[in-house]
XYZ file of C-alpha atoms in Angstrom:
371
model
C -45.712 -16.127 29.534
C -43.812 -17.675 26.047
C -41.578 -20.959 27.358
C -37.992 -20.213 25.976
C -36.549 -22.443 23.864
C -33.868 -25.468 25.675
C -30.425 -24.451 24.417
C -29.545 -27.379 22.018
C -32.700 -26.989 20.078
C -31.454 -25.343 16.774
C -32.253 -22.252 15.951
C -33.736 -20.345 12.496
C -31.390 -18.107 11.007
C -31.388 -14.923 11.607
C -33.252 -12.871 8.395
C -30.888 -12.029 5.515
C -27.652 -14.205 6.199
C -26.578 -16.505 4.016
C -26.969 -20.264 5.293
C -23.910 -22.354 4.484
C -23.331 -26.325 4.752
C -21.109 -27.530 7.484
C -18.201 -28.139 4.873
C -17.636 -25.781 1.854
C -17.264 -27.856 -1.530
C -15.809 -25.920 -3.680
C -13.320 -23.078 -3.980
C -15.099 -19.940 -4.340
C -17.736 -21.545 -1.476
C -14.787 -22.119 0.296
C -12.981 -18.561 -0.106
C -16.681 -16.730 0.807
C -16.548 -18.206 3.755
C -13.226 -17.172 4.733
C -13.708 -13.277 3.769
C -17.138 -12.793 5.300
C -14.197 -14.499 8.932
C -12.109 -11.607 7.945
C -14.366 -9.126 7.755
C -15.511 -10.276 11.250
C -11.742 -9.339 12.057
C -11.397 -6.074 11.106
C -15.141 -5.184 12.537
C -13.362 -5.588 16.153
C -9.955 -4.601 14.966
C -8.313 -7.774 14.667
C -7.533 -7.149 11.093
C -6.994 -4.159 9.113
C -9.379 -2.743 5.853
C -6.142 -2.489 3.445
C -5.010 -6.032 3.800
C -8.789 -7.026 4.101
C -8.529 -5.565 0.293
C -5.102 -6.805 -0.486
C -6.371 -10.265 0.540
C -9.607 -10.443 -1.362
C -7.934 -8.967 -4.519
C -5.424 -12.270 -4.566
C -7.772 -14.335 -3.873
C -10.037 -13.428 -6.472
C -6.816 -14.333 -8.446
C -6.628 -17.189 -7.165
C -10.085 -18.732 -7.635
C -9.577 -17.425 -11.540
C -6.623 -19.255 -11.903
C -8.076 -22.649 -10.454
C -11.687 -21.642 -11.310
C -14.429 -21.137 -8.671
C -16.197 -24.661 -9.593
C -12.918 -27.072 -8.370
C -13.339 -28.824 -5.780
C -12.062 -27.754 -2.515
C -10.245 -31.634 -2.406
C -8.536 -31.456 -5.051
C -5.814 -28.885 -5.234
C -2.976 -30.599 -4.482
C 0.742 -29.114 -3.584
C 1.641 -30.268 -7.490
C -1.498 -27.532 -8.659
C 0.009 -25.184 -6.536
C 2.994 -25.189 -7.853
C 1.463 -25.053 -11.547
C -0.516 -21.738 -9.741
C 3.169 -20.026 -9.415
C 3.703 -19.727 -12.627
C 0.600 -19.524 -13.637
C 0.046 -16.028 -11.722
C 3.989 -14.875 -12.743
C 2.532 -14.207 -16.132
C -0.609 -12.723 -14.951
C 0.577 -8.158 -16.383
C 0.776 -6.050 -13.329
C -2.370 -4.983 -12.455
C -0.800 -1.632 -11.610
C 1.114 -0.312 -14.458
C -1.361 1.170 -17.036
C 0.583 0.275 -20.647
C 0.256 -4.320 -18.665
C -3.322 -3.319 -19.727
C -2.718 -2.681 -23.229
C -0.144 -5.025 -23.729
C 0.025 -7.717 -21.540
C 3.556 -7.753 -21.641
C 4.079 -5.291 -20.859
C 4.774 -6.340 -17.114
C 5.119 -8.921 -15.514
C 3.982 -9.291 -12.059
C 6.674 -8.926 -9.066
C 8.857 -11.047 -7.174
C 7.238 -9.392 -4.083
C 3.998 -8.969 -6.092
C 4.023 -13.256 -6.581
C 5.122 -13.776 -2.464
C 1.984 -11.861 -1.599
C -0.055 -13.615 -3.638
C 1.184 -16.636 -1.900
C 1.128 -15.455 1.344
C -2.887 -14.702 1.254
C -3.097 -18.143 -0.439
C -1.272 -19.991 2.058
C -3.178 -18.076 4.422
C -6.943 -19.483 3.882
C -5.978 -22.705 3.383
C -4.385 -23.292 6.866
C -7.914 -20.929 7.849
C -9.877 -24.216 6.145
C -7.303 -26.852 7.221
C -7.533 -25.668 10.776
C -12.140 -25.812 10.305
C -12.178 -29.209 8.488
C -12.877 -28.682 5.754
C -9.724 -30.266 3.513
C -7.830 -33.104 5.916
C -4.856 -31.774 4.953
C -2.933 -27.981 3.740
C -1.927 -28.658 0.324
C 0.624 -25.656 0.597
C 2.750 -28.154 2.798
C 3.205 -30.246 -0.152
C 4.164 -27.299 -2.681
C 7.850 -27.377 -4.634
C 8.246 -24.083 -5.465
C 8.963 -21.545 -3.169
C 7.875 -18.100 -3.592
C 10.538 -16.557 -0.732
C 12.536 -13.764 -2.171
C 15.737 -14.632 -1.824
C 19.444 -13.114 -1.699
C 20.278 -12.679 -5.170
C 16.372 -11.275 -6.360
C 17.499 -8.433 -9.338
C 16.455 -5.451 -7.302
C 13.457 -2.919 -8.635
C 14.843 0.039 -9.060
C 11.821 1.296 -9.382
C 11.191 0.834 -5.053
C 14.516 2.243 -4.283
C 15.092 5.686 -2.905
C 15.627 8.798 -4.464
C 19.508 10.757 -3.229
C 18.168 14.180 -1.936
C 18.108 16.114 -5.812
C 16.316 14.287 -7.114
C 13.685 14.108 -4.210
C 14.066 17.959 -4.135
C 13.140 17.751 -8.286
C 10.631 15.697 -7.491
C 8.876 17.960 -5.280
C 9.418 21.568 -7.337
C 8.655 20.521 -10.635
C 6.162 16.796 -10.083
C 2.822 18.594 -9.436
C 3.585 20.779 -12.953
C 3.321 24.674 -12.960
C 1.118 26.456 -10.840
C -2.846 26.774 -12.580
C -3.458 30.423 -13.871
C -6.687 31.786 -12.756
C -8.467 30.903 -15.933
C -7.542 27.390 -15.742
C -10.835 26.257 -12.753
C -10.936 26.025 -9.850
C -10.164 22.045 -11.035
C -6.439 22.210 -11.835
C -6.290 24.291 -7.950
C -7.755 21.475 -6.454
C -5.382 18.548 -8.493
C -2.413 20.827 -8.053
C -2.290 21.027 -4.146
C -3.698 17.487 -4.087
C -0.846 16.486 -5.399
C 1.665 18.604 -4.130
C 0.813 17.477 -0.822
C 0.730 13.627 -2.117
C 4.377 14.068 -2.544
C 5.034 16.050 0.722
C 4.055 13.670 2.866
C 4.591 10.870 0.822
C 8.802 11.464 0.907
C 9.148 13.456 4.243
C 7.246 11.216 6.017
C 7.520 7.763 4.794
C 3.589 6.788 4.483
C 2.335 3.872 2.972
C 0.263 4.552 -0.017
C -2.569 2.547 1.860
C -1.588 4.477 4.776
C -1.579 7.572 2.422
C -5.487 7.462 1.238
C -6.969 6.019 4.595
C -5.734 9.082 5.703
C -9.131 11.122 7.128
C -10.285 14.612 8.165
C -10.731 13.985 11.786
C -7.448 11.974 12.017
C -5.866 16.076 11.124
C -4.936 17.503 14.872
C -4.821 20.625 15.546
C -3.196 22.244 18.783
C -2.426 25.896 18.697
C 0.263 26.662 15.985
C 0.935 22.723 15.547
C -0.583 19.951 13.819
C -0.696 16.416 13.660
C -1.679 13.520 11.544
C -2.746 10.382 12.879
C -1.467 7.133 10.809
C -3.351 3.370 10.972
C -0.483 1.301 9.921
C 0.139 -2.308 9.968
C -1.859 -4.029 11.875
C -4.972 -1.199 12.681
C -1.588 0.235 15.246
C -2.229 4.145 15.149
C 0.792 6.164 15.474
C 0.913 10.440 15.800
C 3.102 12.588 13.552
C 4.134 16.145 14.484
C 4.011 18.559 10.986
C 6.921 21.029 10.887
C 5.808 24.304 10.565
C 6.275 24.362 6.657
C 4.500 21.487 5.419
C 1.892 22.298 8.111
C 1.142 25.247 6.518
C 1.149 22.957 3.028
C -1.356 20.347 5.028
C -3.999 24.226 5.718
C -3.985 25.425 2.319
C -5.361 21.920 1.090
C -7.672 21.147 2.902
C -8.991 25.270 2.589
C -8.742 24.360 -0.992
C -10.285 21.005 -1.263
C -14.039 22.737 1.498
C -13.738 24.772 -1.396
C -13.839 22.543 -4.425
C -16.241 20.400 -2.096
C -18.682 23.376 -1.872
C -18.122 24.690 -5.815
C -18.904 21.317 -7.067
C -21.742 20.473 -5.073
C -19.766 17.174 -3.985
C -20.827 15.492 -0.205
C -19.713 17.819 2.074
C -19.063 14.688 4.574
C -16.725 13.073 2.556
C -14.219 11.757 4.897
C -10.975 11.358 3.311
C -7.951 13.973 2.651
C -7.446 12.449 -0.485
C -10.229 12.816 -3.083
C -11.023 12.575 -6.859
C -12.312 15.140 -8.849
C -15.281 13.112 -8.154
C -14.791 13.446 -4.773
C -14.031 9.904 -3.987
C -11.327 8.247 -2.083
C -7.745 7.854 -4.416
C -7.712 4.566 -4.388
C -3.613 2.475 -3.961
C -4.395 2.228 -7.905
C -4.516 6.086 -7.839
C -2.002 7.497 -5.634
C 0.991 5.044 -7.504
C -0.648 7.352 -11.294
C 0.084 10.437 -9.471
C 3.718 9.284 -8.244
C 4.225 8.345 -11.636
C 2.354 11.523 -13.500
C 4.890 13.890 -10.799
C 7.824 11.984 -11.643
C 7.235 12.375 -15.803
C 7.117 15.784 -15.398
C 10.309 15.726 -13.840
C 11.732 14.251 -17.335
C 9.644 16.668 -19.302
C 11.904 19.608 -17.200
C 14.859 20.679 -19.661
C 17.126 21.521 -16.256
C 16.086 18.232 -14.045
C 15.270 15.646 -17.019
C 18.864 13.661 -15.898
C 17.117 12.823 -12.451
C 13.995 11.161 -14.070
C 13.425 7.853 -13.163
C 10.347 5.392 -12.762
C 9.197 5.273 -9.114
C 6.542 3.813 -6.872
C 5.224 5.070 -3.700
C 7.361 2.408 -1.288
C 10.345 4.236 -3.293
C 9.274 7.598 -1.551
C 8.823 5.150 2.042
C 12.561 4.252 0.955
C 13.571 7.829 0.174
C 12.710 9.068 3.692
C 13.825 7.254 5.142
C 17.774 7.137 3.717
C 17.775 11.344 3.867
C 16.114 11.387 7.729
C 19.186 9.565 8.478
C 21.384 11.137 6.339
C 20.714 14.063 7.688
C 21.188 12.391 10.926
C 17.960 11.274 13.018
C 18.587 8.577 14.689
C 17.216 5.505 14.055
C 14.309 4.639 16.635
C 12.682 7.735 15.946
C 12.783 7.249 12.127
C 11.024 4.220 12.862
C 7.925 5.413 14.970
C 7.856 7.858 11.685
C 7.490 4.826 9.387
C 5.464 2.911 11.669
C 7.946 0.119 12.579
C 7.890 -2.597 15.565
C 11.162 -2.548 15.517
C 14.240 -0.842 14.471
C 15.443 -3.982 13.041
C 12.289 -3.620 9.854
C 13.513 -0.052 9.153
C 17.471 -1.076 9.242
C 15.817 -3.409 6.308
C 14.290 -0.240 4.659
C 17.958 1.839 4.234
C 19.268 2.322 1.073
C 23.059 3.426 1.065
C 23.398 6.492 2.297
C 25.156 9.282 -0.275
C 29.354 9.044 0.516
C 28.993 6.990 3.511
C 30.963 3.872 1.504
C 33.491 6.444 0.579
C 33.693 8.258 4.552
C 34.764 4.560 5.084
C 36.787 3.526 3.459
C 39.083 7.467 3.724
C 39.331 6.216 7.471
C 39.873 3.052 6.813
C 42.763 2.449 9.520
C 45.491 0.359 6.925
C 45.223 3.157 5.253
C 46.037 5.989 7.934
C 49.565 5.622 6.983
C 49.849 6.379 3.171
C 50.082 10.344 2.662
C 47.750 12.179 0.482
C 50.391 12.130 -2.576
C 50.175 8.267 -2.397
């Protein structure tokens, strides 16, 4: 019988597993170790896949700006202050025109805040692991918190009811003619459903492109979708019958398109590209922008056009539901918020509510309309 090795005797590393020094020396090594840690948390459901993608993107930017071979111990609070400024000057990768003109759009205050949140989490982990003797982010003098008074990003603001209706009716474009082929038909139904889902249900872009076919649940004539939100919290949203019919029609068109193009029949994602790949968040942004621009091209509703983002449609869903008299708690559940306090932060001014409030101002009760 083979003798068992004592517990304190070192075992050889498992095959195909990378070996690391006890304390990584360079920034690249440390970030790689940290991302592996987050991947492990994702596997056990303690970190979301969407957050992992965002964190990896932010930390890649950090490594590129500071340098992959920079000593981890050389990062100071002063260097992090400089990092904030360097990052702010980078072009916004979500804007297509910024790829041609680097000065077209820089990182917004909200993006800078997210970037530094990822950097701080990484450095806090490094400190906990004793990779550094102190957390340099504690010595920063520049704040990246978005404070009151920050210029409003109009692309994030909600649409009015008229603007939302114009986007839904005009945005997908004219219904494709038969001779345009199945690709045009598939794209039209996909974009139409994407817009309706964002405007009416207020899904985040990451939640929308993370939807799988198995998340669409049918019970008799009722249809609902299971959405995995922030923190891997799942919520089930029942679909109104009119929207359920749109979902069923899109899934039928999608499946037919997959068969015609001989794509992988096991593609799990609801929203896919014409090549059968899962739609990225950037692709969702581009579809929304393309649909909004079609409103500009329509002479009857061109005055309603404005630039917007999928997050603006999330604001739109909340605002329109509340304007229609829906309870704040119900809207909070639809959006997947942990509390109604979070939902209230998303709310834009309800159309006409200030006028209505002033019309019933108690100090004006004694005045006649003629006054």
